[in-house]
mmCIF file of C-alpha atoms in Angstrom:
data_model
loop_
_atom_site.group_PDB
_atom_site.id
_atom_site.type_symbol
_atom_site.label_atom_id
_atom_site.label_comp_id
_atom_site.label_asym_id
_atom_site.label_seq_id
_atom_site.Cartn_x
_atom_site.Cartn_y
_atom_site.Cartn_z
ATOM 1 C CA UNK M 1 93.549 120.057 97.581
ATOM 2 C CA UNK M 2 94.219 120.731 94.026
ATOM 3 C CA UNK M 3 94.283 117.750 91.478
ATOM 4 C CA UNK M 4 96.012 118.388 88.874
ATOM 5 C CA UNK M 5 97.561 114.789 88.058
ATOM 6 C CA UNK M 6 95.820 111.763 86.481
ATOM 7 C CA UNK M 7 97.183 109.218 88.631
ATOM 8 C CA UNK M 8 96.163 111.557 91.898
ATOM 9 C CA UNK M 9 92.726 111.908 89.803
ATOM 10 C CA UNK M 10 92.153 108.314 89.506
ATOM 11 C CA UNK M 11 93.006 107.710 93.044
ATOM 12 C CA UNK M 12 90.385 110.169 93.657
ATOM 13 C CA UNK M 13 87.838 108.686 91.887
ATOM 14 C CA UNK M 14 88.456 105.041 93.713
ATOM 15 C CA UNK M 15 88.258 106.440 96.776
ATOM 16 C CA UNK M 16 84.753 108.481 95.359
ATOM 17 C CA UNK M 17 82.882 105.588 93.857
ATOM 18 C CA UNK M 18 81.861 102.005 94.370
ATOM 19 C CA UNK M 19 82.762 99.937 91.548
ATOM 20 C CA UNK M 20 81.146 99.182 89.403
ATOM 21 C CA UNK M 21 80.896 102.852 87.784
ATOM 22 C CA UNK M 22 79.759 102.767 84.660
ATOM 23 C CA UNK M 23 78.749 106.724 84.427
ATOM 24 C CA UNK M 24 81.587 107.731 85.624
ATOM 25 C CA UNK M 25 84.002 105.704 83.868
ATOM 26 C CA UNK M 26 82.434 107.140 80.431
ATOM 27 C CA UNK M 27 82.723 110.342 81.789
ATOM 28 C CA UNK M 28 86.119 110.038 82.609
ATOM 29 C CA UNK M 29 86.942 108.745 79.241
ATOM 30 C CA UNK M 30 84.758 112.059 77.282
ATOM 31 C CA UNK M 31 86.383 114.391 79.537
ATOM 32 C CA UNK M 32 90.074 112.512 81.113
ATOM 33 C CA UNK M 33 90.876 112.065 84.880
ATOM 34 C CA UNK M 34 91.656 115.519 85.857
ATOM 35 C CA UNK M 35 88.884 117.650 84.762
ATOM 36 C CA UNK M 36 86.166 114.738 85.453
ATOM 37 C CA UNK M 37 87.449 115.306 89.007
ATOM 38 C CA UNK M 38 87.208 118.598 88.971
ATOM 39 C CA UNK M 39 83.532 118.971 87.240
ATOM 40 C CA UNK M 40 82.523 115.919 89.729
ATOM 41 C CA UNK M 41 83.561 118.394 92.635
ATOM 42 C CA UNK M 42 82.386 121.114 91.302
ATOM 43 C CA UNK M 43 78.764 119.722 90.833
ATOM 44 C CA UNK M 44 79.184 120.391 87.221
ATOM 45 C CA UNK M 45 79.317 116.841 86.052
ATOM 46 C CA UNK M 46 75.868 115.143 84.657
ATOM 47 C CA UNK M 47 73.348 113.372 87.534
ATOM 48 C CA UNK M 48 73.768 110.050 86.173
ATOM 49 C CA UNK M 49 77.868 110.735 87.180
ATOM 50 C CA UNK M 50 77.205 112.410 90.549
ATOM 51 C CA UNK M 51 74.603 109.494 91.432
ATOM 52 C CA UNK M 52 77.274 107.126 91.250
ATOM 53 C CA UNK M 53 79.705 109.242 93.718
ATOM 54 C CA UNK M 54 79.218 108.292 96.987
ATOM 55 C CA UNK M 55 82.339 110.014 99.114
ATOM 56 C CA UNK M 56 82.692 113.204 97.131
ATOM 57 C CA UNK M 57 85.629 114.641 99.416
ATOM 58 C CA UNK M 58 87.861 111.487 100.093
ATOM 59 C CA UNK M 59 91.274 111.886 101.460
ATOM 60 C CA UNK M 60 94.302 110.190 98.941
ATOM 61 C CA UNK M 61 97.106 111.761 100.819
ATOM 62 C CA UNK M 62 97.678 108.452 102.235
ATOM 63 C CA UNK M 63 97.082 106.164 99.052
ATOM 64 C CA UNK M 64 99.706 108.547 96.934
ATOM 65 C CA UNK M 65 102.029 107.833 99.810
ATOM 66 C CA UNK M 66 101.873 104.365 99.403
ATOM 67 C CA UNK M 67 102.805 104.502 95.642
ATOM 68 C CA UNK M 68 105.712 107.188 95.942
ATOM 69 C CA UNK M 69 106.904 104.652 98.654
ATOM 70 C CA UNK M 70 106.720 102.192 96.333
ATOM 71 C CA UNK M 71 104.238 99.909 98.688
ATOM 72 C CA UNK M 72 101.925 99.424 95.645
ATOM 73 C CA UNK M 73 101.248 100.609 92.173
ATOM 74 C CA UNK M 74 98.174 102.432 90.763
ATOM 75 C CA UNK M 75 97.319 100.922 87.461
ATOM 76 C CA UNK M 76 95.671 103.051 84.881
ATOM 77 C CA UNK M 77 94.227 102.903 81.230
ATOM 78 C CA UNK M 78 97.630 105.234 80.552
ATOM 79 C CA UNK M 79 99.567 102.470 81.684
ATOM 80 C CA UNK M 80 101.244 99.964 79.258
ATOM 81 C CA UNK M 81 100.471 97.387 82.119
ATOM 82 C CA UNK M 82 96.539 97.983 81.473
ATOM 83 C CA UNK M 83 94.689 95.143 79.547
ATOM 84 C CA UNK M 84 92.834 97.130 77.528
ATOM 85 C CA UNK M 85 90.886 94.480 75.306
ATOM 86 C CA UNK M 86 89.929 92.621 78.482
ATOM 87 C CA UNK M 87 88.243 95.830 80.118
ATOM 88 C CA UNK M 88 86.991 97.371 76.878
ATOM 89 C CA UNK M 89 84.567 94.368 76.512
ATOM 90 C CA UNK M 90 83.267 95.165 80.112
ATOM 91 C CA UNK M 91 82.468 98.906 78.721
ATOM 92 C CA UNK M 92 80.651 97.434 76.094
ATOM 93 C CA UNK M 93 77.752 95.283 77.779
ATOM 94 C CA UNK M 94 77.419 98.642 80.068
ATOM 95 C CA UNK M 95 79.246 95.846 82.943
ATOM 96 C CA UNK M 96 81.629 99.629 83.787
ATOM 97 C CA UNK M 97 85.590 98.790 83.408
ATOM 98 C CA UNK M 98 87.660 99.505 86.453
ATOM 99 C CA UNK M 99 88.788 103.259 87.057
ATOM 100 C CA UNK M 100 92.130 101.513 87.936
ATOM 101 C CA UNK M 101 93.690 99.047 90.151
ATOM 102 C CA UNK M 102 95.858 98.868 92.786
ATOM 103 C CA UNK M 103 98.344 96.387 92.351
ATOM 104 C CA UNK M 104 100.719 94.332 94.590
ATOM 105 C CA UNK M 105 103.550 92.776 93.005
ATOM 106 C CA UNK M 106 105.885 92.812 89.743
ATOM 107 C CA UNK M 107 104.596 91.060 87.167
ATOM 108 C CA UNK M 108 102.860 92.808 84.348
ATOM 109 C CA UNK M 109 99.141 92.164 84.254
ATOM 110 C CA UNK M 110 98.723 92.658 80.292
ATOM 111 C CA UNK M 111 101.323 90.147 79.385
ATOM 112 C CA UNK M 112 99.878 87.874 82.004
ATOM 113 C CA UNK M 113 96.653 87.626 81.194
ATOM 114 C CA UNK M 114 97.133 87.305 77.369
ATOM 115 C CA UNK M 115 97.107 83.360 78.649
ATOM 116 C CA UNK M 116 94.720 83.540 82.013
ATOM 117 C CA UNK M 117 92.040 81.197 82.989
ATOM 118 C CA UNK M 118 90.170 81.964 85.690
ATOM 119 C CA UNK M 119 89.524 79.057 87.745
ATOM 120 C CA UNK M 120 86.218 79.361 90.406
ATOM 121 C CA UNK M 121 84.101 77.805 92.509
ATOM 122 C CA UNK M 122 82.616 77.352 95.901
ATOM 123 C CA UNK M 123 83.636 78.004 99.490
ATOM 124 C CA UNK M 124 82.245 74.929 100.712
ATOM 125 C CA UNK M 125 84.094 72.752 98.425
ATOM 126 C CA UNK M 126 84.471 68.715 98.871
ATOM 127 C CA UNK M 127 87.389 66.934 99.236
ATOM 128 C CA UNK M 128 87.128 66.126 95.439
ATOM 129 C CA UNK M 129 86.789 70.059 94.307
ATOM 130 C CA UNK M 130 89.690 70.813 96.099
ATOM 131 C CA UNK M 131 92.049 67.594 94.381
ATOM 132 C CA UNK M 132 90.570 68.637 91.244
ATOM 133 C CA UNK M 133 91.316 72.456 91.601
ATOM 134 C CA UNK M 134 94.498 71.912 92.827
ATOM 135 C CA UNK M 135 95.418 69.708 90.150
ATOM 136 C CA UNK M 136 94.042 72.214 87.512
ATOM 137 C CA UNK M 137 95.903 75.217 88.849
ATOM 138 C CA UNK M 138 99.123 73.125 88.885
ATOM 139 C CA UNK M 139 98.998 71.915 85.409
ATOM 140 C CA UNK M 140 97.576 75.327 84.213
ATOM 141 C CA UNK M 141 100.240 77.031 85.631
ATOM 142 C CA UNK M 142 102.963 74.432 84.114
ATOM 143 C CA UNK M 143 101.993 75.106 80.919
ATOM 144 C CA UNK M 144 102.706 78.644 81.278
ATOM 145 C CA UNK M 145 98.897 79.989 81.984
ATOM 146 C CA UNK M 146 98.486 82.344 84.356
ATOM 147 C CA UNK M 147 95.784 80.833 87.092
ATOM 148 C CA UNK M 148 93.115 83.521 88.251
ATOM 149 C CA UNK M 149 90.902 83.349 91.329
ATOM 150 C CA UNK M 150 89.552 85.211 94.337
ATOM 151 C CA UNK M 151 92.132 83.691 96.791
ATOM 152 C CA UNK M 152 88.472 82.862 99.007
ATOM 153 C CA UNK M 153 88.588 79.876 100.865
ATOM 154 C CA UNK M 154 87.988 76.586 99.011
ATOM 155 C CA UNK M 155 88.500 75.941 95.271
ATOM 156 C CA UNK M 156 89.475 79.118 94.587
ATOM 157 C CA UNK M 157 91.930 78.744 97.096
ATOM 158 C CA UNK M 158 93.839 75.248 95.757
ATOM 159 C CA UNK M 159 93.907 76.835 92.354
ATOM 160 C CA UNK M 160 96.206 79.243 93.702
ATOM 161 C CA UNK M 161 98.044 76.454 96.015
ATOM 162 C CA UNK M 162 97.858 74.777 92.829
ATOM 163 C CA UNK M 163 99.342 77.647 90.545
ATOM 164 C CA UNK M 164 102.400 78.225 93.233
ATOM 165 C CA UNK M 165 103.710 74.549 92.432
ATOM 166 C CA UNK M 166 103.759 74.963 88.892
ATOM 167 C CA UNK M 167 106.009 77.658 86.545
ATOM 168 C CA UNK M 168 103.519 80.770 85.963
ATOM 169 C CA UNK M 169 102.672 83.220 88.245
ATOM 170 C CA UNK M 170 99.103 83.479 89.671
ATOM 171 C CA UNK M 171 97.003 86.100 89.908
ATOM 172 C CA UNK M 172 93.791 86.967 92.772
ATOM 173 C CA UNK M 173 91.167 89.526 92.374
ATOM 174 C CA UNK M 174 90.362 90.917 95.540
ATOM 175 C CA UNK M 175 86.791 92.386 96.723
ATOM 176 C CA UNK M 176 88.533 94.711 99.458
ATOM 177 C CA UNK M 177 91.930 96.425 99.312
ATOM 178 C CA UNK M 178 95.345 94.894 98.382
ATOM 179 C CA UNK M 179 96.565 95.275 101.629
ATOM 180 C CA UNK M 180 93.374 93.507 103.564
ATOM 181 C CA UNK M 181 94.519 90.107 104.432
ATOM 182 C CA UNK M 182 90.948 88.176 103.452
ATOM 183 C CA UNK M 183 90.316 85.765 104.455
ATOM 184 C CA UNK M 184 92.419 86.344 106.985
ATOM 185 C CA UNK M 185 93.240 82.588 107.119
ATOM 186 C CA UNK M 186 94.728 82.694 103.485
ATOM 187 C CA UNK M 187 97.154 85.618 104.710
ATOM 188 C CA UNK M 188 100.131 83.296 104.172
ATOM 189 C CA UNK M 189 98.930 82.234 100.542
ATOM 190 C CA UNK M 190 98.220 86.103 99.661
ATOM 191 C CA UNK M 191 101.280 87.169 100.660
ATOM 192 C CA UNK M 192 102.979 84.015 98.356
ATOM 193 C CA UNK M 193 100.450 85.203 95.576
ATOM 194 C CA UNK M 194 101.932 88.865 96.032
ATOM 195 C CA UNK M 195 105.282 88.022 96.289
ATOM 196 C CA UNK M 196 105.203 85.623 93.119
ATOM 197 C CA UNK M 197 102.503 86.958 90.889
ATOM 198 C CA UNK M 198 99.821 89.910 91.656
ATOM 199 C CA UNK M 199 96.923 91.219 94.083
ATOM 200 C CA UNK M 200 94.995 93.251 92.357
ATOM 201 C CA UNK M 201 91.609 95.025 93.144
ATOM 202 C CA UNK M 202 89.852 98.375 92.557
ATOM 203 C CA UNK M 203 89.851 99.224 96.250
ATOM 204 C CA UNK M 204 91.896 101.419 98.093
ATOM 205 C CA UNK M 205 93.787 100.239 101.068
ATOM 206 C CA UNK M 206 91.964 99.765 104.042
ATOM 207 C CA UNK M 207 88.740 98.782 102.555
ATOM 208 C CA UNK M 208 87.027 95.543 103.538
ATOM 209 C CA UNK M 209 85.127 93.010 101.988
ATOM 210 C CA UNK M 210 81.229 93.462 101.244
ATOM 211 C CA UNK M 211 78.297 91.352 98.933
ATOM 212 C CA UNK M 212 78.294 93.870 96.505
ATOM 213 C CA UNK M 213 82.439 93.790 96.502
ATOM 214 C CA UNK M 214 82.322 90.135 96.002
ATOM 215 C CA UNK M 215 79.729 90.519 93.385
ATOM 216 C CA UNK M 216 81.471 93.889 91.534
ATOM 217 C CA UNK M 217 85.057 91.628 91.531
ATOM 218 C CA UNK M 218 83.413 88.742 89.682
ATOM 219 C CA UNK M 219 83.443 90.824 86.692
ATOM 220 C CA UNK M 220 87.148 91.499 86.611
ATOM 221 C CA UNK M 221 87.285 87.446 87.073
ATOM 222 C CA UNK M 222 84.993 86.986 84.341
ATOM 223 C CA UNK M 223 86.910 89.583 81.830
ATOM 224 C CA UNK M 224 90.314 88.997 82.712
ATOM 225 C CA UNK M 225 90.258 84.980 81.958
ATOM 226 C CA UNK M 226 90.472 83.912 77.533
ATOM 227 C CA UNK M 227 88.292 81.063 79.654
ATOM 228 C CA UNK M 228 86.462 80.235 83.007
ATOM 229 C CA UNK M 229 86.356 77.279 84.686
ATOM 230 C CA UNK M 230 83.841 75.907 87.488
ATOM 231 C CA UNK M 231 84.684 73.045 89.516
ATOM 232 C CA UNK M 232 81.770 72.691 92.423
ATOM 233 C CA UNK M 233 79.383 75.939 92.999
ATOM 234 C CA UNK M 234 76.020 76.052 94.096
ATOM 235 C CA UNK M 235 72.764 76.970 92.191
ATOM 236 C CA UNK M 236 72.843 81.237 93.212
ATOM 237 C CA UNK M 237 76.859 81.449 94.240
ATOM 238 C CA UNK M 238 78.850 83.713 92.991
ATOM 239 C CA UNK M 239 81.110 81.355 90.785
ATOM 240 C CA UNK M 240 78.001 81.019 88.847
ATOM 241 C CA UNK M 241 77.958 84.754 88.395
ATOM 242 C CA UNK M 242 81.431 84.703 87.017
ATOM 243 C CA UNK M 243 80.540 81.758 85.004
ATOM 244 C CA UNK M 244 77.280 83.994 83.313
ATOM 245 C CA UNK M 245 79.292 86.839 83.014
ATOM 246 C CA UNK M 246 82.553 85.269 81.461
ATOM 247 C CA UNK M 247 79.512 83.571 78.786
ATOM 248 C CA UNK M 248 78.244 86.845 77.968
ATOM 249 C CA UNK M 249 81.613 88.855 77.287
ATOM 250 C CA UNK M 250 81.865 85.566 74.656
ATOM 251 C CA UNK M 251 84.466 83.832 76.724
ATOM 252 C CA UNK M 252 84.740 80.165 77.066
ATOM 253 C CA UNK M 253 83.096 78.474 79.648
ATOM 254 C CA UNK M 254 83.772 75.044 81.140
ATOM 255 C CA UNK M 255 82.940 73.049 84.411
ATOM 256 C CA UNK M 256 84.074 70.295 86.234
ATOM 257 C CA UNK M 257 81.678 67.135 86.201
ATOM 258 C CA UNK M 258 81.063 66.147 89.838
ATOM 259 C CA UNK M 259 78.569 63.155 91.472
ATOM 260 C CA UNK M 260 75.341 63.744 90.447
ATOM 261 C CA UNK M 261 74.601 63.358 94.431
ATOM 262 C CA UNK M 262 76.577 65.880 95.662
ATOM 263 C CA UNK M 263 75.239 69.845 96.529
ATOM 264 C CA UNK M 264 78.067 70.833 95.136
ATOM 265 C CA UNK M 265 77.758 70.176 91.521
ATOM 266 C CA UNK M 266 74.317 71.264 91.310
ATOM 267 C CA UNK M 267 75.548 74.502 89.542
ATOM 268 C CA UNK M 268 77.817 72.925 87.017
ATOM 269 C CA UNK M 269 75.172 70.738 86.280
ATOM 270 C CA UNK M 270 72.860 73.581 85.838
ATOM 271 C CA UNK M 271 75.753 75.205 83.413
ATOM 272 C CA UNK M 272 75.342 72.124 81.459
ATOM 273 C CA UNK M 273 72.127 71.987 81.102
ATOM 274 C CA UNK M 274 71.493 75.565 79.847
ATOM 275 C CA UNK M 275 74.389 75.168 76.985
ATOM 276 C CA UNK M 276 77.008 77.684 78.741
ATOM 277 C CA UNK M 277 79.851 75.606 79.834
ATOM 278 C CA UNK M 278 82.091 72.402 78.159
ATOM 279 C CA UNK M 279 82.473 69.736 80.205
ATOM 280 C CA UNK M 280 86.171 69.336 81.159
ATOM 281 C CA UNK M 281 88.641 66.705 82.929
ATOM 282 C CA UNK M 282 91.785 68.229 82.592
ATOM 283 C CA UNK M 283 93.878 71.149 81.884
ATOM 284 C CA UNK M 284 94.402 70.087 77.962
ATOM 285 C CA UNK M 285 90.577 70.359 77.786
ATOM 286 C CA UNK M 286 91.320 74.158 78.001
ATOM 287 C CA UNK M 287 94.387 74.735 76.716
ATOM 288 C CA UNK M 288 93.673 73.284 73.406
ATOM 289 C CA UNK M 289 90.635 74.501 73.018
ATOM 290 C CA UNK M 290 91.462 77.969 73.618
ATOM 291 C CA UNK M 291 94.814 77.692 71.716
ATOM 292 C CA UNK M 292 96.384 79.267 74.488
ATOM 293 C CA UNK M 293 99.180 76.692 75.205
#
């Protein structure tokens, strides 16, 4: 099959790498979708590119279906929907800025995330996590910021419950493809998220969750949100990740104080302690800080 379009290219290229692809994605930019495609078939394209490609012949007759059919949209730096200033600050700390993203529902993800927090945290949350997230993603989302999380069990979870009561639309970054239903026990609120705001991710359909999926989408988390905010996550979770990662791409950084007693705040303690995140107690703690209300 001959490529010859740059949506059909970057389709290609999702289905060829696992994000994140920093090589790749520089290559792509040097040379543009279609002919990186074709030197990456070809064998013509530099090592550090090729070592980074790891299904060199996928099949996208099925994924270009899906967008003629209007099932989902491919996003793409060519797109006025892409938030460039987000993803170009991933390119810079070498981090590798999505190749695109497929997309479930109609909101547009530039506007939205001009105003975004993400809001994370642990699985395992306590019964206090999950009052506090809720209440932040409600009063986020009333004063017209768009909520981001993983849509994983726990806070990330109420955020988005949280989010669907207020006025703004929510967003959830997804570490397998938009139409994967995970965890399958949040298949009701993903399908409210995609129906109301977006499901985005940098899989193709079909693909299912992994460790280094869940690690690669904490990125997008991190670089998508003006802010982050913690509420409960252990010492080595992945909310801490996000947390890190947002601090590095010079994003604000807060957390949720929580008893001094409990597992669970052990890593917004630790956040404290090494100077990367604010302490917060509500949603004005953000939004005037970040001037994004």
């Amino acid at each position: 099959m001959t490529i010859t379009d740059p949506l059909a290219a970057r389709a290609f290229l999702l289905r060829a790498t696992e994000p994140p692809s920093p090589a790749v994605g520089a290559f792509v930019v040097a040379h543009g979708p279609v002919e990186a495609v074709e030197r990456i078939r070809s064998g013509a394209a530099p090592q550090a590119v090729l070592q980074e490609i790891c299904n060199p012949q996928p099949r996208i007759a099925d994924d270009l279906a899906a967008i003629n059919a209007g099932r989902f949209r491919l996003l793409t730096p060519d797109d006025p929907d892409w938030p460039h200033g987000a993803f170009h600050s991933l390119s810079e700390h070498g981090l590798g800025a999505p190749l695109g993203l497929w997309v479930s529902g109609n909101i547009s993800l530039a506007v939205s995330t001009r105003a975004a927090v993400s809001v994370v945290g642990s699985r395992a949350a306590t019964g206090y996590g999950e009052h506090v997230a809720t209440t932040l993603g409600k009063d986020l989302s009333r004063a017209g910021v768009t909520v981001l999380a993983s849509g994983a069990y726990g806070i990330d979870g109420h955020a988005h419950r949280g989010a669907l009561l207020g006025s703004t639309p929510p967003i959830a970054v997804l570490a397998c493809g938009a139409d994967v239903a995970y965890p399958p026990g949040h298949a009701q609120l993903l399908d409210s998220i995609a129906h109301n705001g977006l499901l985005i991710s940098e899989y193709p359909f079909g693909t299912k969750p992994t460790r280094p999926r869940f690690a690669a989408r904490g990125r997008l988390l991190a670089a998508l949100g003006v802010a982050t905010v913690v509420v409960e996550a252990g010492l080595r979770s992945g909310a801490m990740a996000v947390a890190y990662t947002a601090a590095a791409l010079g994003r604000h950084v807060y957390g949720v104080p929580g008893p001094i007693t409990s597992v669970a705040s052990t890593g917004v303690i630790d956040l404290f302690r090494a100077g990367v995140a604010t302490p917060i107690a509500s949603s004005d703690h953000i939004t005037h800080q970040d001037g994004i209300r």
